[in-house]
Coordinates of C-alpha atoms and ligand atoms in Angstrom, one line a residue:
M1 CA 0.0 0.0 0.0
K2 CA 1.2 3.5 -0.8
S3 CA 2.5 5.6 2.0
Y4 CA 4.4 8.8 2.6
T5 CA 7.3 9.8 4.8
I6 CA 6.6 12.7 7.2
T7 CA 9.6 14.2 9.0
F8 CA 8.9 16.2 12.1
Q9 CA 11.2 19.0 13.0
P10 CA 13.0 20.1 15.2
D11 CA 12.5 16.6 16.7
D12 CA 13.9 14.9 13.5
V13 CA 11.5 12.0 13.8
K14 CA 10.2 10.2 10.7
V15 CA 7.1 8.2 10.3
R16 CA 5.4 6.6 7.3
I17 CA 1.7 7.1 6.9
A18 CA -1.1 6.3 4.4
P19 CA -2.4 8.9 2.0
N20 CA -5.2 11.2 3.2
S21 CA -4.1 10.8 6.9
T22 CA -3.8 14.2 8.6
I23 CA -0.6 15.6 10.0
M24 CA -2.2 15.2 13.4
D25 CA -2.4 11.4 12.8
A26 CA 1.2 11.3 11.7
A27 CA 2.3 13.2 14.8
Q28 CA 0.4 10.8 17.0
R29 CA 2.1 7.9 15.3
A30 CA 5.4 9.7 15.9
G31 CA 4.6 10.0 19.6
I32 CA 4.4 13.8 19.4
I33 CA 1.3 15.4 20.9
I34 CA 0.0 18.5 19.1
N35 CA -2.6 20.8 20.8
N36 CA -6.0 19.5 20.1
V37 CA -8.2 22.0 21.8
C38 CA -11.3 21.7 19.6
G39 CA -11.2 17.9 19.1
Q40 CA -9.8 18.3 15.5
A41 CA -12.9 20.4 14.5
G42 CA -10.6 22.9 12.8
T43 CA -11.9 25.8 14.8
C44 CA -9.3 26.5 17.6
Q45 CA -6.2 27.1 15.4
K46 CA -4.0 25.8 18.2
C47 CA -2.5 23.0 16.0
S48 CA -0.9 25.2 13.4
V49 CA 2.3 23.8 11.9
K50 CA 4.6 24.8 9.0
I51 CA 5.3 22.5 6.1
S52 CA 8.3 23.0 4.0
A53 CA 7.8 24.6 0.6
Q54 CA 4.7 26.4 1.9
K55 CA 4.7 29.9 3.3
E56 CA 1.5 29.9 5.3
P57 CA 1.0 27.6 8.3
V58 CA -1.6 24.9 8.0
L59 CA -3.8 23.2 10.6
A60 CA -2.3 19.8 11.5
C61 CA -5.8 18.4 12.2
Q62 CA -7.1 19.4 8.8
Y63 CA -4.2 19.0 6.4
Q64 CA -4.4 15.7 4.4
I65 CA -1.2 14.2 3.4
Q66 CA -0.7 13.6 -0.3
Q67 CA 3.1 13.5 -0.5
D68 CA 6.3 13.3 1.6
L69 CA 6.5 16.3 4.0
I70 CA 8.9 18.0 6.3
V71 CA 6.7 19.5 9.1
N72 CA 8.0 22.0 11.6
I73 CA 6.0 22.1 14.9
P74 CA 6.4 25.4 16.7
E75 CA 6.6 25.4 20.5
R76 CA 3.2 27.0 20.9
S77 CA 1.4 24.2 19.0
R78 CA 2.9 21.4 21.2
F79 CA 1.0 19.9 24.0
Y80 CA 3.3 20.1 27.0
E81 CA 3.0 18.3 30.3
Q82 CA 1.0 20.6 32.6
K83 CA 2.3 21.6 35.9
I84 CA 0.6 18.9 38.0
L85 CA -0.7 19.4 41.4
E86 CA -0.2 16.3 43.5
Q87 CA -0.8 17.6 47.0
G88 CA -3.8 18.8 48.8
I89 CA -5.2 19.4 52.3
S90 CA -4.9 16.5 54.7
P91 CA -8.1 15.8 56.7
Q92 CA -7.7 13.2 59.5
E93 CA -9.5 10.0 58.7
R94 CA -9.7 6.8 60.8
I95 CA -8.0 3.9 59.1
E96 CA -10.6 1.3 58.4
P97 CA -10.2 0.0 54.8
M98 CA -12.8 -2.1 53.1
I99 CA -10.1 -4.7 52.5
S100 CA -8.9 -6.8 55.4
K101 CA -6.6 -9.8 55.9
H102 CA -6.9 -12.6 58.3
H103 CA -4.2 -15.1 59.1
L104 CA -5.8 -18.5 59.8
V105 CA -4.4 -21.9 60.8
I106 CA -7.2 -24.3 59.9
E107 CA -7.6 -27.7 61.4
E108 CA -7.0 -30.4 58.8
T109 CA -9.8 -32.7 57.8
G110 CA -9.9 -36.2 59.2
L111 CA -12.4 -38.9 59.9
K112 CA -13.6 -37.0 63.0
N113 CA -13.7 -33.7 61.2
I114 CA -15.5 -34.0 57.9
T115 CA -16.9 -30.4 57.7
D116 CA -16.3 -29.1 54.1
E117 CA -13.3 -26.9 53.5
S118 CA -15.1 -23.8 52.6
R119 CA -17.3 -24.0 55.7
R120 CA -14.3 -24.5 57.9
L121 CA -12.5 -21.5 56.4
V122 CA -15.6 -19.3 56.8
D123 CA -16.0 -20.6 60.4
A124 CA -12.3 -19.8 61.1
I125 CA -12.7 -16.2 59.8
E126 CA -16.0 -15.6 61.5
Q127 CA -14.6 -17.0 64.7
K128 CA -11.6 -14.6 64.5
I129 CA -13.4 -11.5 63.3
N130 CA -16.5 -12.0 65.4
A131 CA -14.7 -12.7 68.6
S132 CA -15.1 -9.1 69.7
A133 CA -18.4 -8.5 67.8
R134 CA -20.1 -11.5 69.2
S135 CA -20.5 -9.9 72.6
A136 CA -22.3 -7.0 70.8
G137 CA -24.5 -9.6 69.0
V138 CA -23.2 -8.4 65.6
L139 CA -22.1 -11.3 63.5
S140 CA -20.8 -11.1 60.0
K141 CA -21.6 -13.6 57.2
Y142 CA -18.7 -14.3 54.9
S143 CA -18.9 -15.6 51.4
F144 CA -16.5 -16.8 48.7
H145 CA -16.0 -16.0 45.1
E146 CA -17.1 -19.1 43.2
S147 CA -13.8 -19.6 41.4
L148 CA -12.0 -19.5 44.8
R149 CA -14.4 -22.0 46.3
K150 CA -13.5 -24.5 43.6
Q151 CA -9.8 -24.1 44.2
L152 CA -10.1 -24.3 48.0
P153 CA -9.3 -27.9 48.8
K154 CA -6.2 -27.7 46.6
K155 CA -5.0 -24.4 48.0
L156 CA -5.5 -25.4 51.6
S157 CA -3.6 -28.5 51.2
R158 CA -0.8 -26.8 49.2
Y159 CA -0.5 -24.1 51.9
H160 CA -0.6 -26.7 54.7
H161 CA -3.8 -25.1 56.0
N162 CA -1.8 -22.1 57.1
V163 CA -3.3 -19.3 55.1
T164 CA -4.2 -15.6 54.9
A165 CA -7.7 -14.8 53.7
V166 CA -8.1 -11.5 51.9
C167 CA -11.6 -10.1 52.3
H168 CA -13.4 -7.2 50.6
E169 CA -16.1 -6.5 53.2
Q170 CA -17.6 -9.9 53.9
H171 CA -16.4 -11.4 50.6
I172 CA -13.3 -13.6 50.6
I173 CA -11.5 -12.6 47.4
A174 CA -8.2 -14.4 47.7
L175 CA -6.3 -17.0 49.8
E176 CA -2.5 -16.6 50.3
K177 CA 0.1 -18.9 51.6
G178 CA 1.2 -18.3 55.2
N179 CA 0.9 -15.0 57.0
T180 CA 0.8 -12.1 54.6
T181 CA -1.2 -9.7 56.9
E182 CA 1.7 -7.2 56.9
R183 CA 1.2 -6.5 53.2
L184 CA -2.0 -4.5 52.4
L185 CA -1.7 -1.7 49.9
G186 CA -4.2 0.4 48.0
V187 CA -4.1 3.0 45.2
A188 CA -6.3 6.2 44.9
V189 CA -6.5 7.7 41.4
D190 CA -7.8 11.1 40.4
I191 CA -8.6 11.1 36.7
G192 CA -8.5 14.7 35.5
T193 CA -9.4 15.6 31.9
T194 CA -5.8 16.7 31.5
T195 CA -3.8 15.0 34.3
V196 CA -4.0 11.8 36.2
V197 CA -2.6 11.5 39.7
A198 CA -2.2 8.2 41.6
Q199 CA -1.2 7.7 45.2
L200 CA 0.0 4.4 46.7
V201 CA -1.2 4.1 50.3
D202 CA -0.4 1.5 53.0
L203 CA -3.8 0.4 54.2
L204 CA -2.6 -0.7 57.6
S205 CA -0.8 2.5 58.6
G206 CA -2.5 5.0 56.3
K207 CA 1.0 6.1 55.2
D208 CA 1.5 7.5 51.7
L209 CA 4.2 5.4 50.0
A210 CA 4.5 7.1 46.7
V211 CA 2.7 9.5 44.3
A212 CA 2.9 9.5 40.5
S213 CA 1.2 11.6 37.9
R214 CA 1.2 12.2 34.2
T215 CA -0.9 13.8 31.4
N216 CA -4.1 12.0 30.6
P217 CA -3.2 10.3 27.3
Q218 CA -6.8 10.8 26.1
V219 CA -5.7 14.4 25.3
R220 CA -4.6 13.1 21.9
F221 CA -8.3 12.4 21.2
G222 CA -9.4 15.9 22.4
D223 CA -8.4 18.4 25.0
D224 CA -11.7 18.7 26.8
V225 CA -14.7 16.4 27.6
I226 CA -16.8 17.6 24.7
S227 CA -14.1 16.8 22.2
R228 CA -13.7 13.3 23.7
I229 CA -17.4 12.6 23.7
R230 CA -17.4 13.7 20.0
F231 CA -14.5 11.4 19.4
A232 CA -16.2 8.5 21.2
E233 CA -19.2 8.9 18.9
T234 CA -17.4 8.9 15.6
H235 CA -16.4 5.3 15.4
Q236 CA -17.5 2.1 17.2
N237 CA -13.9 1.4 18.2
H238 CA -13.3 4.8 19.8
P239 CA -14.9 4.2 23.2
Q240 CA -12.6 1.2 23.6
Q241 CA -9.6 3.2 22.4
L242 CA -10.5 5.8 25.0
Q243 CA -10.9 3.2 27.8
H244 CA -7.6 1.4 26.9
S245 CA -5.8 4.7 26.9
I246 CA -6.8 5.6 30.4
I247 CA -6.3 2.0 31.7
D248 CA -2.8 1.9 30.2
C249 CA -2.1 5.2 31.9
I250 CA -3.3 4.0 35.3
N251 CA -1.2 0.8 34.8
E252 CA 1.8 2.9 33.9
L253 CA 1.3 5.0 37.1
I254 CA 0.9 1.8 39.2
G255 CA 4.2 0.5 37.7
Q256 CA 5.9 3.8 38.8
L257 CA 4.3 3.7 42.3
C258 CA 5.5 0.1 42.8
E259 CA 9.0 0.9 41.6
K260 CA 9.3 4.0 43.8
S261 CA 8.1 2.1 46.9
N262 CA 9.7 -1.3 46.0
S263 CA 6.3 -3.1 46.3
P264 CA 4.9 -5.7 44.0
P265 CA 1.5 -4.9 42.3
K266 CA 0.0 -8.1 43.7
N267 CA 0.1 -6.5 47.2
I268 CA -2.4 -3.8 46.0
Y269 CA -5.9 -5.1 46.8
E270 CA -8.0 -2.0 46.1
L271 CA -8.0 0.9 43.7
T272 CA -10.4 3.8 44.2
A273 CA -11.0 6.2 41.3
T274 CA -12.7 9.5 40.8
G275 CA -13.0 12.0 37.9
N276 CA -15.6 14.1 36.2
T277 CA -18.6 12.3 35.0
T278 CA -17.2 11.8 31.5
M279 CA -13.9 10.5 32.7
Q280 CA -15.7 8.0 35.0
H281 CA -18.0 6.8 32.1
L282 CA -15.0 6.4 29.8
L283 CA -13.0 4.4 32.4
L284 CA -15.9 1.9 32.6
K285 CA -16.6 2.1 28.8
V286 CA -20.1 3.3 29.4
P287 CA -21.7 5.3 26.6
V288 CA -21.1 9.0 26.8
A289 CA -23.1 10.5 23.9
Q290 CA -26.0 11.4 26.2
L291 CA -23.7 13.4 28.5
A292 CA -23.4 16.1 25.9
Q293 CA -27.1 16.3 24.9
A294 CA -30.0 17.7 26.8
P295 CA -31.4 16.5 29.2
Y296 CA -27.8 15.3 30.0
V297 CA -28.6 12.0 31.6
T298 CA -25.8 9.9 33.1
A299 CA -25.7 6.1 32.6
F300 CA -25.1 5.6 36.3
S301 CA -24.8 7.7 39.4
G302 CA -24.1 5.3 42.3
P303 CA -20.7 3.9 43.1
V304 CA -19.4 1.1 40.9
N305 CA -17.5 -1.9 42.2
T306 CA -15.7 -4.2 39.8
T307 CA -12.6 -6.4 39.8
A308 CA -9.1 -5.5 38.6
F309 CA -9.2 -8.5 36.3
E310 CA -12.5 -7.3 34.7
L311 CA -11.1 -3.8 34.0
G312 CA -7.5 -4.9 33.2
I313 CA -5.9 -3.0 36.0
D314 CA -2.5 -4.3 37.1
I315 CA -3.0 -4.9 40.8
H316 CA -4.1 -8.2 42.5
P317 CA -6.4 -9.7 39.9
E318 CA -9.2 -10.1 42.5
G319 CA -8.6 -6.7 43.9
N320 CA -11.6 -4.4 44.0
I321 CA -12.0 -1.3 41.8
Y322 CA -14.2 1.3 43.4
V323 CA -15.4 4.2 41.2
M324 CA -16.9 7.0 43.2
P325 CA -20.6 8.0 42.9
L326 CA -21.5 11.1 41.0
V327 CA -24.2 13.7 41.1
A328 CA -25.1 14.5 37.5
S329 CA -23.7 14.7 34.0
H330 CA -21.7 17.9 34.9
V331 CA -21.0 17.2 38.5
G332 CA -18.9 14.1 38.9
G333 CA -17.2 12.0 41.5
D334 CA -14.4 14.5 41.6
T335 CA -16.8 17.2 43.0
V336 CA -18.1 14.7 45.5
A337 CA -14.5 14.1 46.5
V338 CA -13.8 17.8 46.9
A339 CA -16.9 18.1 49.1
L340 CA -15.7 15.2 51.2
A341 CA -12.1 16.5 51.5
T342 CA -13.2 20.0 52.6
G343 CA -15.7 18.6 55.1
M344 CA -18.1 21.3 54.1
R345 CA -21.0 18.9 54.8
Y346 CA -20.2 19.1 58.5
S347 CA -19.9 22.8 58.9
D348 CA -22.5 25.0 60.6
K349 CA -21.4 27.9 58.4
N350 CA -21.8 28.0 54.6
H351 CA -18.8 27.2 52.5
L352 CA -18.2 27.4 48.7
A353 CA -15.7 25.2 46.8
L354 CA -14.9 25.8 43.2
D355 CA -12.9 23.9 40.8
I356 CA -12.2 25.8 37.6
G357 CA -11.3 24.0 34.4
T358 CA -13.2 24.1 31.1
N359 CA -16.2 24.0 33.3
G360 CA -16.4 25.7 36.7
E361 CA -17.8 23.2 39.2
L362 CA -19.3 24.9 42.2
I363 CA -20.6 23.4 45.4
M364 CA -22.0 25.5 48.2
G365 CA -23.8 25.0 51.5
N366 CA -23.4 23.7 55.0
K367 CA -24.4 20.7 57.1
D368 CA -28.1 21.1 56.3
R369 CA -27.9 21.5 52.6
L370 CA -25.4 21.4 49.7
A371 CA -26.1 22.5 46.2
A372 CA -23.8 22.1 43.1
C373 CA -23.8 23.3 39.6
S374 CA -21.4 23.4 36.7
T375 CA -21.0 26.6 34.6
A376 CA -19.8 26.5 31.0
A377 CA -16.9 28.8 31.8
G378 CA -15.2 27.9 28.5
P379 CA -11.6 27.0 28.2
A380 CA -10.1 30.6 28.5
F381 CA -8.5 29.9 31.9
E382 CA -6.9 26.8 30.4
G383 CA -5.3 28.9 27.7
A384 CA -7.7 27.9 24.9
R385 CA -9.3 30.6 22.7
I386 CA -6.7 33.0 23.9
E387 CA -4.4 34.2 21.2
H388 CA -1.2 33.3 23.0
G389 CA -2.9 31.1 25.6
M390 CA -1.4 27.8 26.7
R391 CA -1.8 25.4 29.6
A392 CA 0.2 25.9 32.8
A393 CA 3.2 24.1 31.5
G394 CA 6.9 25.1 31.2
G395 CA 7.3 28.3 29.2
A396 CA 3.9 29.8 30.3
I397 CA 3.7 33.2 31.8
E398 CA 2.1 32.5 35.2
R399 CA 2.4 35.9 36.9
V400 CA 2.2 39.5 35.7
N401 CA 3.0 42.7 37.5
I402 CA 2.7 46.0 35.8
D403 CA 3.9 49.2 37.5
D404 CA 6.7 51.3 35.8
D405 CA 7.2 48.4 33.4
V406 CA 5.9 44.9 32.8
E407 CA 7.3 42.1 35.0
I408 CA 6.5 38.5 34.1
F409 CA 7.2 35.2 35.7
V410 CA 7.5 32.1 33.6
I411 CA 7.0 28.5 34.6
D412 CA 10.4 26.8 34.7
G413 CA 12.0 30.2 33.9
G414 CA 13.5 31.1 30.5
P415 CA 11.8 33.0 27.7
P416 CA 8.0 32.7 27.5
T417 CA 6.0 30.7 24.9
G418 CA 2.6 31.9 25.9
I419 CA 0.3 32.7 28.8
C420 CA -1.7 30.4 31.1
G421 CA -4.8 31.1 33.1
S422 CA -3.2 32.5 36.2
G423 CA -1.0 34.9 34.1
L424 CA -4.1 35.9 32.1
I425 CA -6.0 36.9 35.2
D426 CA -3.0 38.9 36.6
A427 CA -2.6 40.6 33.2
V428 CA -6.2 41.7 33.0
A429 CA -6.2 42.8 36.7
E430 CA -3.1 44.9 36.2
L431 CA -4.4 46.5 33.0
L432 CA -7.7 47.3 34.8
K433 CA -5.7 48.8 37.7
L434 CA -3.9 51.2 35.3
G435 CA -7.1 52.1 33.4
I436 CA -5.8 50.5 30.2
I437 CA -8.9 48.3 30.2
D438 CA -12.1 50.1 31.2
K439 CA -14.9 48.5 33.2
T440 CA -16.8 47.4 30.1
G441 CA -13.7 45.4 29.1
R442 CA -12.6 47.7 26.3
L443 CA -8.9 47.8 25.7
L444 CA -8.0 51.5 25.1
N445 CA -5.8 52.4 22.2
Q446 CA -2.6 54.3 22.7
K447 CA -4.1 57.8 22.2
E448 CA -6.8 57.1 24.8
L449 CA -4.5 56.0 27.6
P450 CA -4.6 57.9 30.9
A451 CA -2.0 60.7 31.1
Q452 CA -0.2 59.3 34.1
I453 CA 0.8 56.1 32.2
N454 CA 4.5 56.2 31.4
Q455 CA 6.0 56.0 28.0
K456 CA 7.4 52.5 28.5
I457 CA 4.0 51.1 29.1
K458 CA 2.4 53.3 26.3
Q459 CA 4.8 51.8 23.8
R460 CA 3.4 48.4 24.5
M461 CA 0.0 49.4 23.1
L462 CA 0.2 48.4 19.5
Q463 CA -2.4 47.7 16.8
K464 CA -2.9 44.4 15.1
D465 CA -5.3 44.1 12.2
G466 CA -6.8 47.4 13.3
N467 CA -7.4 46.4 16.9
P468 CA -5.4 47.3 20.0
V469 CA -3.1 44.8 21.6
F470 CA -1.1 45.1 24.8
I471 CA 2.4 43.5 24.4
L472 CA 3.5 41.6 27.5
T473 CA 6.7 40.2 25.9
P474 CA 8.1 41.5 22.6
A475 CA 9.0 38.9 20.0
P476 CA 12.8 39.0 20.5
Q477 CA 12.3 38.0 24.2
T478 CA 9.9 35.1 23.5
S479 CA 11.0 31.5 23.0
N480 CA 10.6 31.6 19.3
G481 CA 7.3 33.1 18.3
P482 CA 5.8 36.5 17.7
N483 CA 5.0 39.2 20.3
I484 CA 3.0 37.7 23.3
G485 CA 0.2 40.1 23.9
L486 CA -3.3 40.5 25.2
T487 CA -6.0 41.3 22.5
Q488 CA -9.5 42.6 22.9
K489 CA -10.8 39.2 22.0
D490 CA -8.8 37.6 24.9
I491 CA -10.3 40.1 27.3
R492 CA -13.8 39.3 26.1
E493 CA -13.1 35.5 26.6
V494 CA -12.0 36.3 30.2
Q495 CA -15.2 38.3 30.7
L496 CA -17.4 35.4 29.4
A497 CA -15.6 32.9 31.7
K498 CA -15.8 35.0 34.8
A499 CA -19.4 36.0 34.2
A500 CA -20.5 32.4 33.8
I501 CA -18.8 31.5 37.1
R502 CA -20.2 34.4 39.0
A503 CA -23.7 33.8 37.6
G504 CA -23.4 30.2 38.8
M505 CA -22.3 31.3 42.3
T506 CA -25.3 33.7 42.5
I507 CA -27.7 31.0 41.4
L508 CA -26.4 28.7 44.1
M509 CA -26.8 31.4 46.7
N510 CA -30.3 32.2 45.6
H511 CA -31.1 28.5 45.6
L512 CA -29.9 28.2 49.2
H513 CA -31.2 31.7 50.2
I514 CA -27.9 32.9 51.4
E515 CA -25.7 36.0 50.8
W516 CA -21.9 36.5 50.6
S517 CA -21.9 37.6 54.3
D518 CA -23.2 34.1 55.1
V519 CA -20.3 32.4 53.4
E520 CA -17.4 31.7 55.8
R521 CA -14.9 30.1 53.4
I522 CA -14.2 29.8 49.7
Y523 CA -12.1 26.8 48.8
L524 CA -10.2 27.0 45.5
A525 CA -9.6 23.4 44.4
G526 CA -7.4 22.1 41.6
A527 CA -4.3 23.3 39.9
F528 CA -5.8 26.6 38.6
G529 CA -7.3 27.5 42.0
N530 CA -4.0 26.8 43.6
Y531 CA -1.9 29.1 41.3
I532 CA -4.2 32.1 40.8
D533 CA -3.6 35.2 42.8
P534 CA -6.8 35.7 44.8
A535 CA -6.3 39.5 44.7
S536 CA -6.2 39.5 40.9
A537 CA -9.2 37.1 40.8
Q538 CA -11.1 39.5 43.0
R539 CA -10.0 42.5 40.9
I540 CA -11.5 41.1 37.7
G541 CA -14.6 39.9 39.6
L542 CA -14.0 36.2 39.3
L543 CA -14.1 36.0 43.1
P544 CA -16.3 38.1 45.3
R545 CA -14.8 40.9 47.4
V546 CA -14.8 39.0 50.7
E547 CA -12.0 39.2 53.2
R548 CA -8.9 37.6 51.7
S549 CA -8.5 35.3 54.8
K550 CA -11.8 33.5 53.7
I551 CA -10.2 32.4 50.5
M552 CA -8.3 29.1 50.8
P553 CA -6.5 27.2 48.1
V554 CA -6.9 23.5 48.9
G555 CA -4.7 21.9 46.2
N556 CA -5.8 18.6 44.7
A557 CA -8.8 18.2 46.9
A558 CA -10.3 15.6 44.6
G559 CA -7.2 13.5 45.1
V560 CA -7.5 13.9 48.8
G561 CA -11.2 12.8 48.7
V562 CA -10.5 9.7 46.7
R563 CA -7.7 8.7 49.1
Q564 CA -10.1 9.1 52.0
V565 CA -12.6 6.6 50.5
L566 CA -9.7 4.2 50.0
L567 CA -8.7 4.4 53.6
A568 CA -11.9 4.6 55.4
R569 CA -15.2 2.8 54.9
S570 CA -16.9 5.6 56.9
A571 CA -15.6 8.1 54.3
R572 CA -17.0 5.9 51.6
R573 CA -20.4 5.9 53.2
R574 CA -20.2 9.7 53.6
A575 CA -19.2 10.2 49.9
E576 CA -22.2 8.0 48.8
K577 CA -24.5 10.0 51.0
L578 CA -23.1 13.2 49.7
A579 CA -23.7 12.2 46.1
R580 CA -27.3 11.3 46.9
E581 CA -27.9 14.5 48.9
I582 CA -26.2 17.2 46.9
E583 CA -28.9 19.2 45.1
Y584 CA -27.9 19.5 41.5
V585 CA -28.9 22.8 39.9
E586 CA -29.0 22.7 36.1
L587 CA -28.1 26.0 34.6
A588 CA -28.7 25.2 30.9
G589 CA -31.6 27.1 29.6
Q590 CA -32.3 29.0 32.9
T591 CA -33.4 32.5 32.2
E592 CA -32.1 33.6 35.5
F593 CA -28.7 32.4 34.5
E594 CA -28.8 34.4 31.2
K595 CA -29.7 37.6 33.2
L596 CA -27.0 37.1 35.8
F597 CA -24.5 36.3 33.2
S598 CA -25.1 39.6 31.4
E599 CA -25.0 41.5 34.8
N600 CA -21.6 40.0 35.5
I601 CA -20.0 40.7 32.1
Y602 CA -18.5 44.0 33.1
F603 CA -15.5 44.3 35.5
P604 CA -16.2 45.6 39.0
E605 CA -15.2 49.2 39.8
E606 CA -11.9 49.5 41.8
Ligands
LIG1 S1 -7.9 23.6 14.8 FE1 -6.8 21.8 14.8 S2 -7.2 21.0 16.8 FE2 -8.3 22.7 16.7

């Protein structure tokens, strides 16, 4: 079959590919990830590449290969590993895992003892476990997995009746030789749309043994959930491809955790997983099309228990996989995990937790009531739809100060490649402070700038295609691209995103009949919340003007919550109760939302 050679530069990697494949396909085959913000719809322009012998750049997702090509991928079109947030708050939890181990020495059969093997094993466990419970009259009933029951006589005799029974609740899932009660590990996984974080935990001591993280490999099928849902729908094999890709990723992380802690995977008996609703559906290969269409119905909402063998996860094959319960199509297990980790359900005072990504997930309330919603904030804070926007990866401007001149801070140092969400919020806040952006969001042109603005700053106001642009970093000081600046369109994107989030907050407050003065704490969850400057977020109106001490970044709170349900059965019960009790407020089509959205478009007065 005919094929063409594509050479990627500056990587100097060659691949052969069939005619009519796209450059994006070829890059994937070469192991290079190009930005894929719009799910290859050809609308985001973030995948532009240069091909030799052609002056104008082309879109990698649209260009069909008809000949050998040399393709140059600029820095700004590459998908870089995001700055991953592994840590979070650390609530105290009693150690009471669902998995337990019991060392048993079972009397051998003889003519005087002809009770069947499984009965004697169950009796031995029940005797041991119920010794203390018996006085309270609470006796547990244990059962076997059928395949284990069949192997029982052989195993007991091979292990000389000296065994350790591994139980998940009252279900005996494995029988091991001798006393292995010292070895009981679990893994908690937070599956983000962009990043996946896994923690290895000793289920006996509650000690964290290792943490590993990486970019969610599903990004090559689309940066956000909508693109992935679209991808899943376009071919019958795609859901499987998406599932395999996340399972391979989890297995890779488990491999790293085991290597770091010097533990074999067979000592891991449970894995708990959380993520947004789409990530959880994709993990279980449950159809996702309905999640993107009104009335946005989920295929499941309760917790899911399955085995490692069923899902292909590399821990003990009979190990349990617990996928957290979710609330609705746009409020997933990760939001439940955030609510659990922050303990907001147990507070007399009202708390708000927000996790801002492509959607802004908000949860608000106190011990009596909690309500949650998801606002379509758009991907501006993730760097998408922003002319020089990028994720919070190396080379991104993450902080901006503007006084006599512009001062920028770049992730990992060096010249900048673009600007990420936290830098964007700072830049807009600083330009508002100087009056370079007015409260309607209009970027003034050079002639309109306030008189007190110095010449150095004034010179940064340029025109591009007849529109003003404020230059943060001139071309010679960037990594290899043009000027990095802020355009009028970028500012509008910020306004749309913050208006959606603030409208969502107000709707939740109205739903709960509370006001800002009733809110004692605002938790900022996730990477974005951790890195933004609360003062800048307040200046642009993304966060309300409450006392700064009320605003608290809580890091990877979803990761903390999924670890809690791994360690403690009581936390698992609380999470399941939370998922049932959180009142979901659907914003789509609400006229009140439209009204509040328009009211919040402008920036607040200083
Ligand atoms: S335009 Fe190519 S991925 Fe968006």
